[in-house]
Amino acid sequence: QVAVFARGDLAPGDRIRGPALLVEAHSTVVVEPGWTARMGTTGVLFLERHTSHYRAAAAGTEVDPVRLELFNNLFMAIAEQMGLTLEKTAHSVNIKERLDFSCALFDGAGGLVANAPHMPVHLGSMGESVRTVIAGHGAAMAPGDVFVLNAPYNGGTHLPDVTVIAPVYDHGGRDVIFYVAARGHHADIGGLTPGSMPPRSRRVEEEGVLLDNLLLVKAGQFQEQAILEHLTAGPWPARNPAQNLADLKAQIAACEKGAQELRALVEAHGLAVVHAYMGHVQANAAEAVRRAIDRLSDGRFTLAQDDGSRIVVAVTVNRARRRATIDFTGTSAMSPGNFNAPLAVTKAAVLYVFRCLVDDDIPLNQGCLDPLDIIVPDGSLLSPRYPAAVVAGNVETSQAVTDALFAAMGVMAAAQGTMNNLTFGDGRRQYYETICGGTGAGPTFDGCDAVQSHMTNSRLTDPEVLEHRFPVLVERFAIRRGSGGHGRHRGGDGVIRILRFREALTAAILSTRRLVAPFGLAGGGPGSPGRNRLRRADGCWEDLAGSDEVAVAPGDAIIIETPGGGGWGIADKGPP
């Protein structure tokens, strides 16, 4: 409660000590505590401090809500500039056109500060990669060094996701003050099938080349020969190592952009302030998640998968401590196939879900996990042991975890629950895409038609680019009308995508929700399950399994019908 004055009523020489408000027709002047407003003889208003200004901490290191918002956006803008650099300099369609990449900033301990909203499945998992680099190289790091890894059991997710990490040194080159990282899904990293998404892999080595925390740039010199030897070694080497090298250079460029911008930020504000606000934005994210937890109730959900496995999750809220426990006890043991999700991927799914529950516009960072206790049984589908295959865990099981969490908290029905991973190629060319579908409905909203949902945020390659770069024609791409679940709020519709091949290639599909339909909630109906088929050039049709591999000839076409989302609530009328 403060005094309010009309500025027009003030006479020359009048003084008003803050806190107070001076109101006029088109503006309001706030006189803060410790300040005095003095009206001059010509009508000019002077604001003068009448108390001393003392700070025990370095100027600007104490949290201020305005500066907090500025630094939220500054950190996010740097991550987005890294992403733009990567997009413009990459070679592969997968990164350049489909935008299957993520860029992020980390503090000196490897804690996530800001992750640009690129690929949610990458969001919480890159911190594991940074901490792996710190543990593996530590004091041996030097200015100009850059590291690369993709090993799922040592900080990675699945082998096509290659992460490039660079330490950012102070101007004297003495201390690491930050880290930056760029993760991109490479179009091929070797393995059993072109595109490195083999449907029938049983060991992680069958999915491609492992880059286990290697030195990619040493003192500013790109280690091309050493990396090339890794890419071309082993029983299933990379099919297009020149493209891998080009994309790695683009990822290095993205990290360099991030380092430059962070140094500029330090120049403008001082290292103490930048470090302080990295902590403040993480603390702010933690508080935002606590506010979301305050609105939650306990819940539990069991989700069945096409292969017979189950994902079980229980969410328990401790209101007194403002914490939530996410317990996956009861989830199936790790699979003999490749649907095992590394622990980093499971954490990424939890982080994504709780970030979705936050209303505030904050950068996703390490603080979002602080109020959460995550329990995952070792040796389960969501925390497998080496050498279990994992390529589908990153793309498919992560979607199932997300749906199960949202259902346990009563937020929304199932989305399509799959990324519909389609790859094709040969020894020279490889292509990978994920195909959109329907999202689930909620208590106040319908699902969306034909969108990438939850853990994927990539786009499809433009038809002109796809048909120019690869021997394929986009015959049809349309909404699959009526595939969303009915209810008071309907689920979103999936799509139908038909690609016709012009040359002999190997094609593979890695997908789920072909047998078990996306579930509805609160009486809503399920979405239609997906379907994979092959139409031969002679007119014969073949049904394909959810995970399948096939040799295609000129004139053959693959038809992917993606699932719809589940509906919410009992409809007033029957299904349309």
Coordinates of C-alpha atoms in Angstrom, one line a residue:
Q1 CA 0.0 0.0 0.0
V2 CA 1.6 3.3 -1.1
A3 CA 0.6 6.9 -1.5
V4 CA -0.7 8.0 -4.9
F5 CA -0.2 11.6 -6.3
A6 CA -1.3 13.3 -9.4
R7 CA 1.8 14.7 -11.1
G8 CA -0.1 17.8 -12.3
D9 CA -0.8 18.8 -8.7
L10 CA 2.9 19.0 -7.8
A11 CA 4.5 22.4 -7.5
P12 CA 8.2 23.2 -8.1
G13 CA 10.3 22.1 -5.2
D14 CA 7.8 19.4 -3.9
R15 CA 9.5 16.2 -2.7
I16 CA 7.9 12.8 -2.4
R17 CA 9.8 10.0 -0.7
G18 CA 9.2 6.5 -2.0
P19 CA 7.5 4.1 -2.1
A20 CA 4.9 6.1 -4.0
L21 CA 3.1 6.4 -7.4
L22 CA 3.0 9.6 -9.5
V23 CA 0.1 9.3 -11.9
E24 CA -0.6 11.4 -15.1
A25 CA -2.8 11.0 -18.1
H26 CA -0.5 8.6 -20.1
S27 CA 2.0 7.2 -17.7
T28 CA 2.8 6.3 -14.1
V29 CA 6.1 6.9 -12.3
V30 CA 7.0 4.4 -9.6
V31 CA 9.2 5.9 -6.9
E32 CA 11.0 2.9 -5.3
P33 CA 11.9 2.7 -1.6
G34 CA 15.1 4.6 -0.9
W35 CA 14.4 7.1 -3.6
T36 CA 12.9 10.7 -3.7
A37 CA 10.9 12.4 -6.5
R38 CA 11.6 16.1 -6.7
M39 CA 9.7 18.5 -9.0
G40 CA 12.0 20.9 -10.8
T41 CA 11.2 24.5 -11.7
T42 CA 10.6 23.7 -15.3
G43 CA 8.3 20.7 -14.7
V44 CA 11.1 18.2 -15.0
L45 CA 10.8 15.4 -12.4
F46 CA 14.1 14.3 -10.8
L47 CA 14.5 10.9 -9.1
E48 CA 17.3 10.9 -6.5
R49 CA 18.5 8.1 -4.1
H50 CA 18.4 9.2 -0.5
T51 CA 19.7 5.9 1.1
S52 CA 23.0 4.2 0.5
H53 CA 23.0 1.3 -1.9
Y54 CA 24.9 -1.6 -0.4
R55 CA 25.4 -5.1 -1.8
A56 CA 27.1 -7.9 0.1
A57 CA 27.3 -10.0 -3.1
A58 CA 28.8 -9.1 -6.5
A59 CA 26.6 -6.6 -8.3
G60 CA 23.9 -8.4 -10.2
T61 CA 24.4 -11.9 -8.6
E62 CA 21.3 -11.7 -6.4
V63 CA 18.2 -12.9 -8.1
D64 CA 16.0 -10.2 -9.7
P65 CA 12.8 -11.2 -11.5
V66 CA 13.4 -9.0 -14.5
R67 CA 17.0 -10.1 -15.0
L68 CA 15.9 -13.7 -14.4
E69 CA 13.5 -13.4 -17.4
L70 CA 16.2 -11.7 -19.5
F71 CA 18.7 -14.5 -18.7
N72 CA 16.1 -17.2 -19.4
N73 CA 15.8 -15.8 -22.9
L74 CA 19.5 -15.1 -23.3
F75 CA 20.5 -18.7 -22.5
M76 CA 17.7 -20.1 -24.7
A77 CA 18.7 -17.7 -27.6
I78 CA 22.2 -19.1 -27.5
A79 CA 21.0 -22.7 -27.7
E80 CA 18.7 -21.7 -30.6
Q81 CA 21.6 -19.9 -32.4
M82 CA 23.6 -23.1 -32.1
G83 CA 20.7 -25.0 -33.7
L84 CA 20.4 -22.5 -36.6
T85 CA 24.2 -22.9 -37.2
L86 CA 23.8 -26.7 -37.3
E87 CA 20.8 -26.6 -39.6
K88 CA 22.6 -24.4 -42.1
T89 CA 25.9 -26.2 -42.2
A90 CA 24.8 -29.9 -42.0
H91 CA 25.0 -32.1 -45.0
S92 CA 22.5 -34.9 -44.4
V93 CA 18.8 -34.4 -45.1
N94 CA 18.1 -35.9 -41.7
I95 CA 19.7 -32.9 -39.9
K96 CA 19.3 -30.1 -42.5
E97 CA 15.7 -30.8 -43.6
R98 CA 14.1 -32.9 -40.9
L99 CA 15.8 -31.0 -38.0
D100 CA 16.5 -34.1 -36.0
F101 CA 18.9 -32.5 -33.7
S102 CA 19.2 -30.7 -30.3
C103 CA 21.6 -28.1 -28.9
A104 CA 22.1 -27.1 -25.2
L105 CA 24.2 -25.2 -22.7
F106 CA 25.6 -26.7 -19.5
D107 CA 27.2 -25.3 -16.4
G108 CA 30.7 -26.2 -15.4
A109 CA 29.5 -29.4 -13.6
G110 CA 27.5 -30.6 -16.6
G111 CA 24.1 -29.5 -15.3
L112 CA 21.7 -28.5 -18.1
V113 CA 21.0 -24.8 -18.2
A114 CA 19.0 -24.3 -21.4
N115 CA 18.0 -26.8 -24.1
A116 CA 16.4 -25.3 -27.2
P117 CA 13.0 -26.9 -27.9
H118 CA 14.3 -29.2 -30.6
M119 CA 13.9 -33.0 -29.9
P120 CA 12.3 -33.8 -26.5
V121 CA 13.9 -37.3 -26.4
H122 CA 17.3 -35.6 -26.4
L123 CA 16.3 -33.1 -23.7
G124 CA 17.2 -34.7 -20.4
S125 CA 19.7 -37.2 -21.8
M126 CA 22.5 -34.9 -23.1
G127 CA 23.5 -34.1 -19.5
E128 CA 24.6 -37.7 -19.1
S129 CA 26.8 -37.3 -22.1
V130 CA 28.5 -34.2 -20.8
R131 CA 29.1 -35.8 -17.4
T132 CA 30.6 -38.8 -19.2
V133 CA 33.1 -36.5 -20.9
I134 CA 34.0 -34.8 -17.7
A135 CA 34.5 -38.2 -15.9
G136 CA 36.5 -39.6 -18.8
H137 CA 38.8 -36.7 -19.6
G138 CA 38.6 -34.2 -16.7
A139 CA 42.0 -32.5 -16.1
A140 CA 43.3 -33.8 -19.4
M141 CA 41.0 -31.5 -21.4
A142 CA 42.6 -28.4 -23.0
P143 CA 41.4 -25.4 -24.9
G144 CA 40.4 -26.3 -28.4
D145 CA 39.4 -29.9 -27.5
V146 CA 36.0 -31.3 -28.6
F147 CA 34.6 -34.8 -27.9
V148 CA 32.1 -37.1 -29.5
L149 CA 30.1 -40.1 -28.2
N150 CA 27.0 -42.1 -29.0
A151 CA 27.5 -45.2 -26.8
P152 CA 24.1 -45.8 -25.1
Y153 CA 25.7 -47.4 -22.0
N154 CA 28.0 -44.5 -21.5
G155 CA 26.0 -41.3 -21.9
G156 CA 24.3 -41.8 -25.2
T157 CA 20.7 -42.9 -26.3
H158 CA 20.9 -44.9 -29.5
L159 CA 23.8 -45.1 -31.9
P160 CA 22.5 -42.8 -34.7
D161 CA 22.2 -40.0 -32.1
V162 CA 25.8 -38.7 -32.1
T163 CA 26.6 -36.0 -29.5
V164 CA 29.5 -33.5 -29.9
I165 CA 30.6 -31.8 -26.7
A166 CA 32.9 -28.9 -26.2
P167 CA 34.3 -27.3 -23.0
V168 CA 34.2 -23.5 -22.9
Y169 CA 37.3 -22.0 -21.2
D170 CA 37.7 -18.6 -19.7
H171 CA 39.7 -16.0 -21.6
G172 CA 42.9 -17.1 -20.0
G173 CA 42.4 -20.7 -21.1
R174 CA 42.8 -21.9 -17.5
D175 CA 39.4 -23.1 -16.3
V176 CA 36.4 -24.7 -17.9
I177 CA 33.5 -22.4 -17.2
F178 CA 30.7 -24.0 -19.3
Y179 CA 30.0 -26.8 -21.7
V180 CA 28.1 -26.8 -25.0
A181 CA 26.7 -29.8 -26.8
A182 CA 25.0 -30.6 -30.2
R183 CA 23.3 -33.9 -30.8
G184 CA 22.3 -34.9 -34.3
H185 CA 20.6 -38.1 -35.6
H186 CA 23.0 -39.3 -38.3
A187 CA 21.4 -40.7 -41.4
D188 CA 23.6 -43.8 -41.1
I189 CA 26.1 -45.0 -38.5
G190 CA 26.4 -48.6 -39.8
G191 CA 24.5 -51.6 -38.4
L192 CA 22.5 -54.3 -40.0
T193 CA 20.3 -52.1 -42.3
P194 CA 20.8 -48.8 -44.2
G195 CA 19.7 -46.0 -41.9
S196 CA 20.9 -47.7 -38.7
M197 CA 17.4 -48.5 -37.4
P198 CA 17.5 -52.3 -37.8
P199 CA 14.2 -54.0 -36.8
R200 CA 15.8 -57.2 -35.9
S201 CA 18.9 -56.2 -33.9
R202 CA 19.6 -58.2 -30.7
R203 CA 22.9 -56.6 -29.6
V204 CA 23.8 -52.9 -29.6
E205 CA 26.8 -53.6 -31.8
E206 CA 24.4 -54.7 -34.6
E207 CA 23.0 -51.2 -34.6
G208 CA 26.1 -49.4 -35.8
V209 CA 29.5 -48.1 -34.8
L210 CA 30.1 -47.1 -31.2
L211 CA 31.9 -43.8 -30.6
D212 CA 32.7 -44.1 -26.9
N213 CA 33.8 -40.7 -25.7
L214 CA 36.5 -40.0 -28.3
L215 CA 38.6 -36.9 -28.9
L216 CA 37.1 -35.3 -32.1
V217 CA 39.1 -32.1 -32.1
K218 CA 42.5 -31.8 -30.3
A219 CA 43.8 -28.3 -29.6
G220 CA 41.8 -27.0 -32.6
Q221 CA 42.8 -29.8 -35.0
F222 CA 40.0 -32.0 -36.4
Q223 CA 41.0 -35.7 -35.9
E224 CA 39.7 -36.8 -39.3
Q225 CA 41.8 -39.9 -39.8
A226 CA 41.2 -41.3 -36.3
I227 CA 37.4 -40.7 -36.5
L228 CA 37.3 -42.2 -40.1
E229 CA 39.1 -45.3 -38.8
H230 CA 36.4 -45.7 -36.1
L231 CA 33.6 -45.2 -38.6
T232 CA 34.9 -47.8 -41.0
A233 CA 35.9 -50.4 -38.5
G234 CA 34.0 -53.5 -37.3
P235 CA 31.6 -55.9 -38.9
W236 CA 28.9 -53.2 -39.7
P237 CA 30.7 -50.0 -40.5
A238 CA 29.1 -46.7 -41.5
R239 CA 27.9 -46.7 -45.1
N240 CA 28.6 -43.1 -45.8
P241 CA 31.4 -41.9 -43.6
A242 CA 32.0 -38.8 -45.7
Q243 CA 28.5 -37.6 -44.7
N244 CA 29.2 -38.5 -41.1
L245 CA 32.3 -36.3 -41.2
A246 CA 30.4 -33.4 -42.8
D247 CA 27.7 -33.5 -40.1
L248 CA 30.3 -33.8 -37.3
K249 CA 31.9 -30.6 -38.6
A250 CA 28.5 -28.9 -38.6
Q251 CA 28.0 -30.0 -35.0
I252 CA 31.5 -28.6 -34.1
A253 CA 30.5 -25.3 -35.7
A254 CA 27.3 -25.3 -33.6
C255 CA 29.3 -25.8 -30.4
E256 CA 31.8 -23.0 -31.5
K257 CA 28.8 -20.7 -32.0
G258 CA 27.6 -21.5 -28.5
A259 CA 31.0 -20.9 -27.0
Q260 CA 31.4 -17.5 -28.8
E261 CA 28.0 -16.3 -27.5
L262 CA 28.7 -17.5 -24.0
R263 CA 32.0 -15.6 -23.9
A264 CA 30.2 -12.5 -25.2
L265 CA 27.7 -12.9 -22.4
V266 CA 30.5 -13.0 -19.9
E267 CA 32.1 -9.9 -21.5
A268 CA 28.8 -8.0 -21.2
H269 CA 27.7 -9.1 -17.6
G270 CA 30.7 -10.6 -15.9
L271 CA 31.4 -14.3 -15.1
A272 CA 30.0 -14.0 -11.5
V273 CA 26.7 -12.8 -12.8
V274 CA 26.4 -15.4 -15.6
H275 CA 27.2 -18.2 -13.2
A276 CA 24.8 -16.8 -10.7
Y277 CA 21.9 -16.7 -13.2
M278 CA 22.6 -20.2 -14.4
G279 CA 21.9 -21.2 -10.9
H280 CA 18.9 -18.9 -10.6
V281 CA 17.2 -20.2 -13.8
Q282 CA 17.7 -23.8 -12.6
A283 CA 16.2 -22.9 -9.2
N284 CA 13.3 -21.1 -10.9
A285 CA 12.6 -24.2 -13.0
A286 CA 12.6 -26.4 -9.9
E287 CA 10.1 -24.1 -8.2
A288 CA 7.9 -24.1 -11.4
V289 CA 7.8 -27.9 -11.3
R290 CA 7.0 -27.8 -7.5
R291 CA 4.0 -25.6 -8.4
A292 CA 2.9 -28.2 -10.9
I293 CA 3.3 -30.9 -8.3
D294 CA 1.1 -28.9 -5.9
R295 CA -1.8 -29.5 -8.3
L296 CA -1.2 -33.3 -8.8
S297 CA -2.7 -36.3 -7.1
D298 CA -1.4 -39.8 -6.8
G299 CA -1.9 -42.0 -9.8
R300 CA -0.9 -45.3 -11.4
F301 CA -1.1 -46.7 -14.9
T302 CA -0.1 -49.9 -16.7
L303 CA 0.5 -49.8 -20.5
A304 CA 0.7 -52.9 -22.6
Q305 CA 3.0 -53.0 -25.7
D306 CA 2.6 -54.9 -28.9
D307 CA 5.4 -57.3 -27.9
G308 CA 3.6 -58.3 -24.7
S309 CA 5.8 -56.2 -22.4
R310 CA 4.3 -53.8 -19.9
I311 CA 5.3 -50.4 -18.6
V312 CA 4.1 -49.8 -15.1
V313 CA 4.4 -46.4 -13.4
A314 CA 3.1 -45.0 -10.1
V315 CA 3.3 -41.3 -9.3
T316 CA 3.2 -40.4 -5.6
V317 CA 3.0 -36.8 -4.4
N318 CA 4.5 -35.7 -1.1
R319 CA 2.7 -32.4 -0.5
A320 CA 4.6 -31.5 2.6
R321 CA 8.0 -31.7 0.8
R322 CA 6.6 -30.6 -2.6
R323 CA 8.2 -33.6 -4.3
A324 CA 6.9 -36.4 -6.5
T325 CA 8.2 -40.0 -6.8
I326 CA 7.9 -41.6 -10.2
D327 CA 8.3 -45.4 -9.6
F328 CA 8.5 -47.8 -12.6
T329 CA 8.6 -50.9 -10.4
G330 CA 6.7 -53.7 -12.1
T331 CA 7.8 -52.8 -15.6
S332 CA 8.9 -55.8 -17.7
A333 CA 12.4 -57.1 -17.8
M334 CA 14.6 -55.9 -20.6
S335 CA 13.7 -57.3 -24.0
P336 CA 15.6 -59.7 -26.2
G337 CA 14.8 -57.4 -29.0
N338 CA 15.7 -53.7 -29.4
F339 CA 12.9 -51.9 -27.5
N340 CA 15.1 -51.4 -24.4
A341 CA 15.3 -47.7 -23.4
P342 CA 18.6 -46.6 -21.7
L343 CA 18.1 -44.9 -18.4
A344 CA 18.9 -41.5 -19.9
V345 CA 16.0 -41.9 -22.3
T346 CA 13.6 -42.8 -19.4
K347 CA 14.7 -39.7 -17.5
A348 CA 14.2 -37.6 -20.6
A349 CA 10.6 -38.8 -20.9
V350 CA 9.9 -37.9 -17.2
L351 CA 11.6 -34.5 -17.7
Y352 CA 9.5 -33.8 -20.8
V353 CA 6.2 -34.7 -19.1
F354 CA 6.8 -32.5 -16.1
R355 CA 8.0 -29.7 -18.2
C356 CA 4.7 -29.9 -20.1
L357 CA 2.8 -29.5 -16.8
V358 CA 4.6 -26.2 -16.1
D359 CA 2.6 -23.2 -17.3
D360 CA 5.5 -20.8 -17.2
D361 CA 7.7 -20.0 -20.2
I362 CA 11.0 -21.3 -18.8
P363 CA 14.0 -23.0 -20.5
L364 CA 14.0 -26.7 -19.9
N365 CA 17.0 -27.4 -17.6
Q366 CA 18.4 -29.6 -14.8
G367 CA 16.2 -27.8 -12.2
C368 CA 13.1 -29.5 -13.5
L369 CA 14.4 -32.8 -12.2
D370 CA 15.3 -31.5 -8.7
P371 CA 11.9 -32.1 -7.1
L372 CA 11.5 -35.6 -8.7
D373 CA 12.6 -38.9 -7.3
I374 CA 12.8 -41.5 -10.2
I375 CA 12.9 -45.2 -9.4
V376 CA 13.7 -47.5 -12.3
P377 CA 14.5 -51.2 -11.7
D378 CA 17.9 -52.2 -13.0
G379 CA 17.8 -54.7 -15.8
S380 CA 14.3 -53.7 -16.8
L381 CA 13.0 -52.5 -20.1
L382 CA 13.7 -48.9 -18.9
S383 CA 17.2 -49.5 -17.5
P384 CA 18.8 -52.3 -19.6
R385 CA 22.2 -53.8 -19.2
Y386 CA 24.9 -54.0 -21.9
P387 CA 24.9 -55.4 -24.6
A388 CA 21.1 -55.2 -25.0
A389 CA 19.9 -53.6 -28.3
V390 CA 18.3 -50.2 -27.7
V391 CA 17.6 -48.6 -31.1
A392 CA 13.8 -48.8 -30.7
G393 CA 13.9 -47.8 -27.0
N394 CA 14.9 -44.3 -27.8
V395 CA 12.1 -43.7 -30.4
E396 CA 9.3 -46.1 -29.4
T397 CA 9.5 -47.0 -25.7
S398 CA 10.1 -43.4 -24.8
Q399 CA 6.7 -42.6 -26.4
A400 CA 5.1 -45.3 -24.3
V401 CA 6.6 -44.0 -21.1
T402 CA 5.2 -40.5 -21.9
D403 CA 1.7 -41.8 -22.5
A404 CA 1.8 -43.9 -19.3
L405 CA 2.9 -40.9 -17.2
F406 CA 0.2 -38.6 -18.7
A407 CA -2.4 -41.2 -18.1
A408 CA -1.3 -41.9 -14.5
M409 CA -1.8 -38.2 -13.7
G410 CA -5.1 -38.0 -15.6
V411 CA -3.8 -35.4 -18.0
M412 CA -4.6 -36.8 -21.4
A413 CA -5.3 -40.0 -23.4
A414 CA -2.7 -41.8 -25.5
A415 CA -1.1 -40.1 -28.5
Q416 CA -0.2 -42.4 -31.4
G417 CA 2.5 -43.7 -29.2
T418 CA 5.1 -44.4 -31.9
M419 CA 7.4 -42.5 -34.2
N420 CA 6.7 -44.8 -37.2
N421 CA 10.4 -45.0 -38.0
L422 CA 10.9 -45.6 -41.7
T423 CA 14.4 -46.1 -43.3
F424 CA 15.5 -47.1 -46.7
G425 CA 18.7 -47.0 -48.7
D426 CA 21.7 -49.0 -50.0
G427 CA 25.4 -48.8 -49.8
R428 CA 25.5 -45.2 -51.2
R429 CA 22.3 -43.5 -49.9
Q430 CA 20.4 -43.8 -46.7
Y431 CA 17.3 -42.0 -45.5
Y432 CA 15.3 -42.0 -42.2
E433 CA 12.1 -40.3 -41.3
T434 CA 9.5 -40.4 -38.5
I435 CA 5.9 -40.0 -39.5
C436 CA 3.3 -38.0 -37.7
G437 CA 0.0 -39.2 -36.3
G438 CA -2.8 -38.2 -33.9
T439 CA -2.5 -36.9 -30.3
G440 CA -4.7 -37.8 -27.4
A441 CA -7.6 -35.8 -26.1
G442 CA -7.9 -34.4 -22.6
P443 CA -10.6 -33.2 -20.3
T444 CA -10.9 -29.8 -22.0
F445 CA -9.5 -30.4 -25.5
D446 CA -9.6 -32.5 -28.6
G447 CA -6.5 -34.2 -29.9
C448 CA -4.6 -32.8 -32.9
D449 CA -4.5 -34.5 -36.4
A450 CA -1.3 -35.3 -38.2
V451 CA 1.4 -33.9 -35.9
Q452 CA 4.6 -35.1 -34.4
S453 CA 3.9 -35.7 -30.8
H454 CA 5.7 -35.9 -27.5
M455 CA 9.2 -37.3 -27.7
T456 CA 9.7 -36.4 -31.4
N457 CA 9.7 -32.9 -32.8
S458 CA 11.2 -33.4 -36.3
R459 CA 9.5 -32.5 -39.5
L460 CA 9.2 -34.4 -42.7
T461 CA 11.6 -33.7 -45.6
D462 CA 9.9 -31.5 -48.3
P463 CA 8.8 -33.8 -51.2
E464 CA 10.9 -31.8 -53.7
V465 CA 14.0 -32.4 -51.6
L466 CA 13.2 -36.0 -50.9
E467 CA 12.5 -36.9 -54.5
H468 CA 15.6 -35.0 -55.7
R469 CA 18.0 -36.6 -53.3
F470 CA 16.6 -40.2 -53.3
P471 CA 15.0 -42.5 -55.8
V472 CA 11.5 -42.3 -54.4
L473 CA 8.2 -40.7 -55.2
V474 CA 5.7 -39.4 -52.6
E475 CA 2.6 -40.9 -54.0
R476 CA 0.2 -39.9 -51.2
F477 CA 0.3 -38.1 -47.9
A478 CA -3.1 -37.5 -46.3
I479 CA -4.9 -37.4 -43.0
R480 CA -6.4 -40.8 -42.1
R481 CA -9.9 -39.6 -41.4
G482 CA -11.8 -41.2 -38.5
S483 CA -8.7 -42.9 -37.0
G484 CA -8.9 -40.8 -33.8
G485 CA -10.8 -42.2 -30.8
H486 CA -14.3 -40.9 -30.2
G487 CA -15.5 -39.4 -26.9
R488 CA -16.7 -36.1 -25.5
H489 CA -13.3 -34.9 -26.8
R490 CA -12.1 -36.8 -29.8
G491 CA -8.5 -38.0 -30.4
G492 CA -6.5 -36.7 -33.3
D493 CA -6.4 -38.5 -36.6
G494 CA -3.3 -40.3 -38.0
V495 CA -2.0 -40.1 -41.6
I496 CA -1.6 -42.3 -44.6
R497 CA 1.8 -42.1 -46.3
I498 CA 2.7 -43.9 -49.5
L499 CA 6.2 -43.8 -50.9
R500 CA 6.9 -45.5 -54.3
F501 CA 10.5 -46.6 -55.0
R502 CA 12.2 -46.0 -58.3
E503 CA 15.2 -48.3 -57.6
A504 CA 16.0 -51.5 -55.8
L505 CA 16.6 -50.7 -52.1
T506 CA 16.3 -52.1 -48.6
A507 CA 13.4 -50.6 -46.6
A508 CA 12.7 -51.1 -42.9
I509 CA 9.9 -50.0 -40.6
L510 CA 10.3 -49.8 -36.8
S511 CA 6.9 -49.1 -35.2
T512 CA 4.5 -50.0 -32.4
R513 CA 0.7 -49.6 -31.7
R514 CA 0.0 -52.0 -34.6
L515 CA -1.7 -54.5 -32.3
V516 CA -2.5 -52.6 -29.1
A517 CA -4.5 -49.5 -29.9
P518 CA -3.8 -46.1 -28.3
F519 CA -6.0 -46.0 -25.2
G520 CA -8.7 -43.5 -24.4
L521 CA -9.4 -42.2 -20.9
A522 CA -12.5 -41.4 -18.8
G523 CA -14.7 -43.5 -21.1
G524 CA -13.2 -42.3 -24.4
G525 CA -12.6 -44.7 -27.2
P526 CA -9.2 -45.9 -28.4
G527 CA -7.5 -44.5 -31.5
S528 CA -7.2 -46.8 -34.5
P529 CA -4.0 -48.9 -34.5
G530 CA -1.5 -48.3 -37.2
R531 CA -0.8 -50.6 -40.2
N532 CA 2.2 -51.3 -42.5
R533 CA 1.8 -52.7 -46.0
L534 CA 3.8 -53.2 -49.2
R535 CA 2.3 -53.0 -52.6
R536 CA 4.4 -54.7 -55.2
A537 CA 4.7 -53.3 -58.7
D538 CA 2.6 -56.3 -60.1
G539 CA -0.3 -55.2 -57.8
C540 CA 0.2 -57.8 -55.1
W541 CA -0.1 -56.7 -51.5
E542 CA 1.9 -57.9 -48.4
D543 CA 1.2 -57.1 -44.8
L544 CA 4.3 -56.0 -42.8
A545 CA 4.9 -56.4 -39.1
G546 CA 5.3 -53.5 -36.8
S547 CA 9.1 -54.1 -37.0
D548 CA 10.0 -55.4 -40.4
E549 CA 12.6 -55.3 -43.2
V550 CA 12.0 -55.9 -46.9
A551 CA 13.8 -55.6 -50.2
V552 CA 11.9 -53.3 -52.6
A553 CA 12.1 -53.2 -56.4
P554 CA 11.3 -50.4 -58.8
G555 CA 7.6 -49.7 -58.7
D556 CA 7.0 -51.2 -55.3
A557 CA 5.4 -48.9 -52.7
I558 CA 5.3 -48.9 -48.9
I559 CA 2.1 -47.8 -47.3
I560 CA 2.2 -46.6 -43.6
E561 CA -1.1 -45.8 -41.8
T562 CA -0.2 -44.2 -38.5
P563 CA -2.4 -44.5 -35.4
G564 CA -4.9 -42.0 -34.1
G565 CA -5.0 -40.6 -30.6
G566 CA -7.3 -41.8 -27.9
G567 CA -10.5 -40.0 -27.0
W568 CA -11.6 -38.5 -23.6
G569 CA -14.9 -39.0 -21.9
I570 CA -18.2 -40.5 -23.0
A571 CA -19.6 -38.9 -26.1
D572 CA -23.1 -37.4 -26.1
K573 CA -23.6 -39.2 -29.4
G574 CA -22.2 -42.3 -30.9
P575 CA -19.0 -42.3 -33.0
P576 CA -19.3 -40.4 -36.3

